[in-house]
CSV table of C-alpha atoms in Angstrom, one decimal:
chain,number,residue,atom,x,y,z
A,1,SER,CA,18.7,12.3,8.8
A,2,PHE,CA,20.9,9.5,7.7
A,3,LYS,CA,24.1,7.8,8.6
A,4,PRO,CA,26.1,5.2,6.6
A,5,LYS,CA,25.5,1.6,7.7
A,6,ASP,CA,29.3,1.0,7.8
A,7,GLY,CA,29.7,3.5,10.6
A,8,SER,CA,31.7,6.0,8.7
A,9,GLY,CA,31.0,9.7,9.0
A,10,ASN,CA,31.7,12.7,11.2
A,11,GLU,CA,32.1,12.0,14.9
A,12,ASP,CA,29.9,15.0,15.8
A,13,GLY,CA,27.0,13.4,13.9
A,14,GLY,CA,27.0,16.0,11.2
A,15,GLU,CA,27.0,14.5,7.7
A,16,ASN,CA,27.7,15.9,4.2
A,17,PHE,CA,26.2,13.7,1.5
A,18,HIS,CA,27.1,16.0,-1.4
A,19,GLY,CA,27.9,13.9,-4.4
A,20,GLN,CA,26.9,10.7,-2.6
A,21,LYS,CA,23.9,8.4,-3.5
A,22,ARG,CA,21.8,7.5,-0.5
A,23,LYS,CA,20.3,4.0,-0.7
A,24,ASN,CA,18.6,1.7,1.7
A,25,ASP,CA,21.4,-0.8,1.5
A,26,THR,CA,24.1,1.8,2.4
A,27,HIS,CA,22.4,4.3,4.7
A,28,VAL,CA,20.0,4.2,7.6
A,29,SER,CA,17.8,6.8,9.3
A,30,THR,CA,19.2,8.0,12.6
A,31,THR,CA,15.7,8.7,14.0
A,32,ASP,CA,13.6,5.8,12.7
A,33,PRO,CA,15.7,2.7,11.6
A,34,ASP,CA,12.4,1.0,10.4
A,35,SER,CA,11.7,3.7,7.8
A,36,ARG,CA,13.0,3.3,4.2
A,37,LEU,CA,13.8,5.6,1.3
A,38,TYR,CA,10.9,5.3,-1.2
A,39,ARG,CA,10.1,7.0,-4.4
A,40,LYS,CA,6.3,7.1,-5.0
A,41,ALA,CA,6.6,7.8,-8.8
A,42,GLN,CA,9.1,8.4,-11.5
A,43,GLY,CA,10.6,11.9,-11.2
A,44,ARG,CA,9.6,12.3,-7.6
A,45,GLU,CA,12.2,12.6,-4.8
A,46,ALA,CA,12.7,9.7,-2.5
A,47,LYS,CA,11.6,10.2,1.1
A,48,LEU,CA,11.9,8.3,4.3
A,49,CYS,CA,8.6,6.6,5.0
A,50,ASP,CA,6.6,3.6,5.9
A,51,MET,CA,3.6,2.2,3.9
A,52,GLY,CA,0.1,2.0,5.2
A,53,HIS,CA,-2.2,-0.5,3.6
A,54,ALA,CA,-6.0,-0.8,4.0
A,55,LEU,CA,-8.6,-3.3,2.9
A,56,LEU,CA,-12.0,-1.9,2.0
A,57,GLU,CA,-15.4,-3.6,1.8
A,58,ASN,CA,-16.7,-2.2,-1.5
A,59,ARG,CA,-20.4,-2.8,-0.6
A,60,ASN,CA,-20.4,-0.2,2.2
A,61,GLY,CA,-17.0,1.6,2.0
A,62,LEU,CA,-15.8,0.5,5.4
A,63,ALA,CA,-12.2,-0.4,6.2
A,64,VAL,CA,-12.1,-4.0,7.3
A,65,GLY,CA,-8.3,-4.4,7.6
A,66,GLY,CA,-5.1,-2.5,7.8
A,67,ARG,CA,-1.4,-2.8,8.3
A,68,VAL,CA,1.9,-0.9,8.1
A,69,ALA,CA,5.0,-2.3,6.4
A,70,GLN,CA,8.4,-1.1,5.4
A,71,ALA,CA,8.3,0.8,2.1
A,72,ASN,CA,9.6,-1.1,-0.9
A,73,GLY,CA,8.5,-2.2,-4.4
A,74,THR,CA,6.6,-5.3,-3.3
A,75,ALA,CA,5.1,-4.1,0.0
A,76,GLU,CA,1.7,-3.3,-1.5
A,77,ARG,CA,1.2,-6.7,-3.0
A,78,ARG,CA,2.5,-8.6,0.1
A,79,ALA,CA,0.2,-6.6,2.4
A,80,SER,CA,-2.7,-7.3,0.1
A,81,GLU,CA,-2.1,-11.0,0.3
A,82,ALA,CA,-1.7,-11.0,4.0
A,83,LEU,CA,-4.9,-8.9,4.6
A,84,LEU,CA,-7.0,-11.0,2.2
A,85,LYS,CA,-5.6,-14.3,3.7
A,86,GLN,CA,-6.8,-13.1,7.1
A,87,LYS,CA,-10.2,-12.0,5.8
A,88,THR,CA,-11.0,-15.1,3.9
A,89,LYS,CA,-10.0,-17.2,6.9
A,90,GLU,CA,-12.4,-15.2,9.1
A,91,THR,CA,-15.3,-15.4,6.6
A,92,GLY,CA,-14.6,-18.8,5.0
A,93,LYS,CA,-16.0,-17.4,1.8
A,94,ALA,CA,-14.6,-16.8,-1.6
A,95,ALA,CA,-14.1,-13.1,-2.5
A,96,THR,CA,-13.2,-10.7,-5.2
A,97,VAL,CA,-10.7,-7.8,-4.9
A,98,GLY,CA,-10.4,-4.6,-7.0
A,99,GLU,CA,-6.8,-3.3,-7.2
A,100,ASP,CA,-4.9,-0.9,-9.4
A,101,LYS,CA,-2.2,-1.6,-12.0
A,102,ALA,CA,0.6,-1.9,-9.5
A,103,TYR,CA,-1.0,-5.3,-8.4
A,104,ASP,CA,-1.0,-6.7,-11.9
A,105,THR,CA,1.8,-9.2,-11.6
A,106,LYS,CA,1.8,-12.9,-12.2
A,107,ASP,CA,3.0,-13.8,-8.7
A,108,HIS,CA,0.4,-11.7,-7.0
A,109,VAL,CA,-2.5,-12.9,-9.1
A,110,ALA,CA,-1.4,-16.5,-8.5
A,111,ALA,CA,-1.2,-15.9,-4.8
A,112,LEU,CA,-4.7,-14.4,-4.7
A,113,ARG,CA,-6.2,-17.3,-6.6
A,114,LYS,CA,-4.5,-19.7,-4.3
A,115,LEU,CA,-6.4,-17.9,-1.4
A,116,GLY,CA,-9.7,-18.3,-3.3
A,117,VAL,CA,-9.8,-14.6,-4.1
A,118,THR,CA,-10.7,-13.5,-7.7
A,119,PRO,CA,-8.2,-10.8,-8.7
A,120,HIS,CA,-10.0,-7.9,-10.3
A,121,VAL,CA,-6.8,-6.0,-10.9
A,122,ALA,CA,-6.5,-3.1,-13.4
A,123,GLN,CA,-4.7,-4.5,-16.5
A,124,ASN,CA,-1.2,-3.1,-17.0
A,125,ASN,CA,-0.4,-3.4,-20.7
A,126,ALA,CA,1.8,-0.3,-20.7
A,127,LYS,CA,4.8,0.1,-23.0
A,128,THR,CA,8.1,-0.5,-21.2
A,129,LYS,CA,11.3,1.6,-21.6
A,130,THR,CA,12.6,-1.0,-24.1
A,131,GLY,CA,9.5,-0.4,-26.3
A,132,HIS,CA,7.8,-3.7,-25.5
A,133,HIS,CA,4.3,-3.9,-24.1
A,134,ARG,CA,3.7,-5.6,-20.7
A,135,GLN,CA,1.4,-8.6,-20.7
A,136,SER,CA,-1.3,-8.4,-18.0
A,137,ALA,CA,-1.6,-11.3,-15.6
A,138,ILE,CA,-5.3,-11.5,-16.2
A,139,ASP,CA,-7.3,-11.8,-19.4
A,140,ALA,CA,-10.9,-11.8,-20.8
A,141,ARG,CA,-11.9,-14.7,-18.6
A,142,THR,CA,-11.7,-12.3,-15.7
A,143,THR,CA,-12.5,-8.9,-17.3
A,144,ARG,CA,-15.6,-10.0,-19.3
A,145,HIS,CA,-17.7,-10.3,-16.2
A,146,ASP,CA,-19.8,-7.3,-14.9
A,147,GLY,CA,-18.3,-7.8,-11.5
A,148,TYR,CA,-14.9,-6.8,-12.8
A,149,GLY,CA,-16.1,-3.4,-13.9
A,150,MET,CA,-17.9,-2.9,-10.6
A,151,SER,CA,-14.8,-3.8,-8.6
A,152,GLN,CA,-12.7,-1.4,-10.6
A,153,THR,CA,-15.2,1.4,-10.0
A,154,ARG,CA,-15.7,0.7,-6.3
A,155,ARG,CA,-12.0,0.3,-5.5
A,156,LYS,CA,-11.5,4.0,-5.9
A,157,MET,CA,-13.5,4.6,-2.7
A,158,ILE,CA,-10.4,3.7,-0.7
A,159,GLU,CA,-8.9,7.0,-1.8
A,160,CYS,CA,-11.5,8.7,0.4
A,161,ILE,CA,-10.1,7.0,3.4
A,162,PHE,CA,-6.5,8.0,2.7
A,163,GLY,CA,-7.6,11.5,1.6
A,164,SER,CA,-9.4,12.1,4.8
A,165,GLY,CA,-6.6,10.5,6.9
A,166,LYS,CA,-4.1,12.9,5.3
A,167,GLN,CA,-6.3,16.0,5.5
A,168,HIS,CA,-7.9,15.5,8.9
A,169,GLY,CA,-5.9,12.7,10.5
A,170,THR,CA,-2.2,11.9,10.9
A,171,MET,CA,-1.5,9.8,7.8
A,172,ARG,CA,0.4,12.6,6.0
A,173,LYS,CA,3.0,13.0,8.7
A,174,THR,CA,3.1,10.8,11.7
A,175,LYS,CA,4.5,11.8,15.0
A,176,HIS,CA,5.5,8.3,15.9
A,177,ARG,CA,8.6,6.2,15.2
A,178,GLY,CA,8.8,2.4,14.6
A,179,LEU,CA,6.5,0.2,12.7
A,180,ALA,CA,4.5,-0.9,15.8
A,181,CYS,CA,3.6,2.6,16.9
A,182,ILE,CA,3.0,3.9,13.4
A,183,ALA,CA,0.7,0.8,12.7
A,184,GLY,CA,-1.4,1.7,15.8
A,185,ASP,CA,-1.7,5.3,14.7
A,186,PHE,CA,-2.7,4.2,11.2
A,187,LEU,CA,-5.4,1.8,12.5
A,188,LEU,CA,-6.8,4.6,14.6
A,189,ASN,CA,-7.2,6.6,11.4
A,190,LEU,CA,-9.1,3.7,9.8
A,191,ILE,CA,-11.4,3.4,12.8
A,192,ALA,CA,-12.1,7.2,12.7
A,193,SER,CA,-13.0,6.9,9.0
A,194,ASN,CA,-15.5,4.1,9.8
A,195,LEU,CA,-17.0,6.0,12.7
A,196,ILE,CA,-17.7,8.9,10.2
A,197,ARG,CA,-19.0,6.5,7.6
A,198,ILE,CA,-21.4,4.3,9.7
A,199,PRO,CA,-23.9,7.1,10.6
A,200,ILE,CA,-24.2,7.9,6.9
A,201,LEU,CA,-24.9,4.3,6.1
A,202,VAL,CA,-27.5,4.0,8.9
A,203,ALA,CA,-29.3,7.1,7.8
A,204,ALA,CA,-29.4,6.0,4.2
């Protein structure tokens, strides 16, 4: 449920938003102020949510990092940069990362390269609403290598973690409120995924 940020509305708490546009800058959730309205794709309804982000080791399919952030148009890229910064600091080694088209922006690619991470992002050369084609932030100097194709293939393994977390875990609909509590719940889902995956790797 929502209420206007300016404090207007019915005294009994009941609201009628018929004919009104609800936006994050004008309305806030009454049950979880940390959540934000977010539309996952064009034509989909906006829902109150937070965004969970995971970092996957593509050589074994294990989750090696995770965090929860407020849902917005840049949250995925900022979370990726934060997770990779932490990981490269721990290992002290250069790395590559496979990501989808949503990560193909100049600022994100530049941020990863600054961290010593090679951005194997899926190229986004789609046609815009104005009829122009987007220009990918990477070119053949990155895509020509075999490692790029491998990263793009292996990155899809992360969908198994989220799929399992939604079907068997609590990712689809959390029972918690607030970023800190939701983050703890999200990380438990990642741990559970690893505990299922590790015996498979050991037996292989």
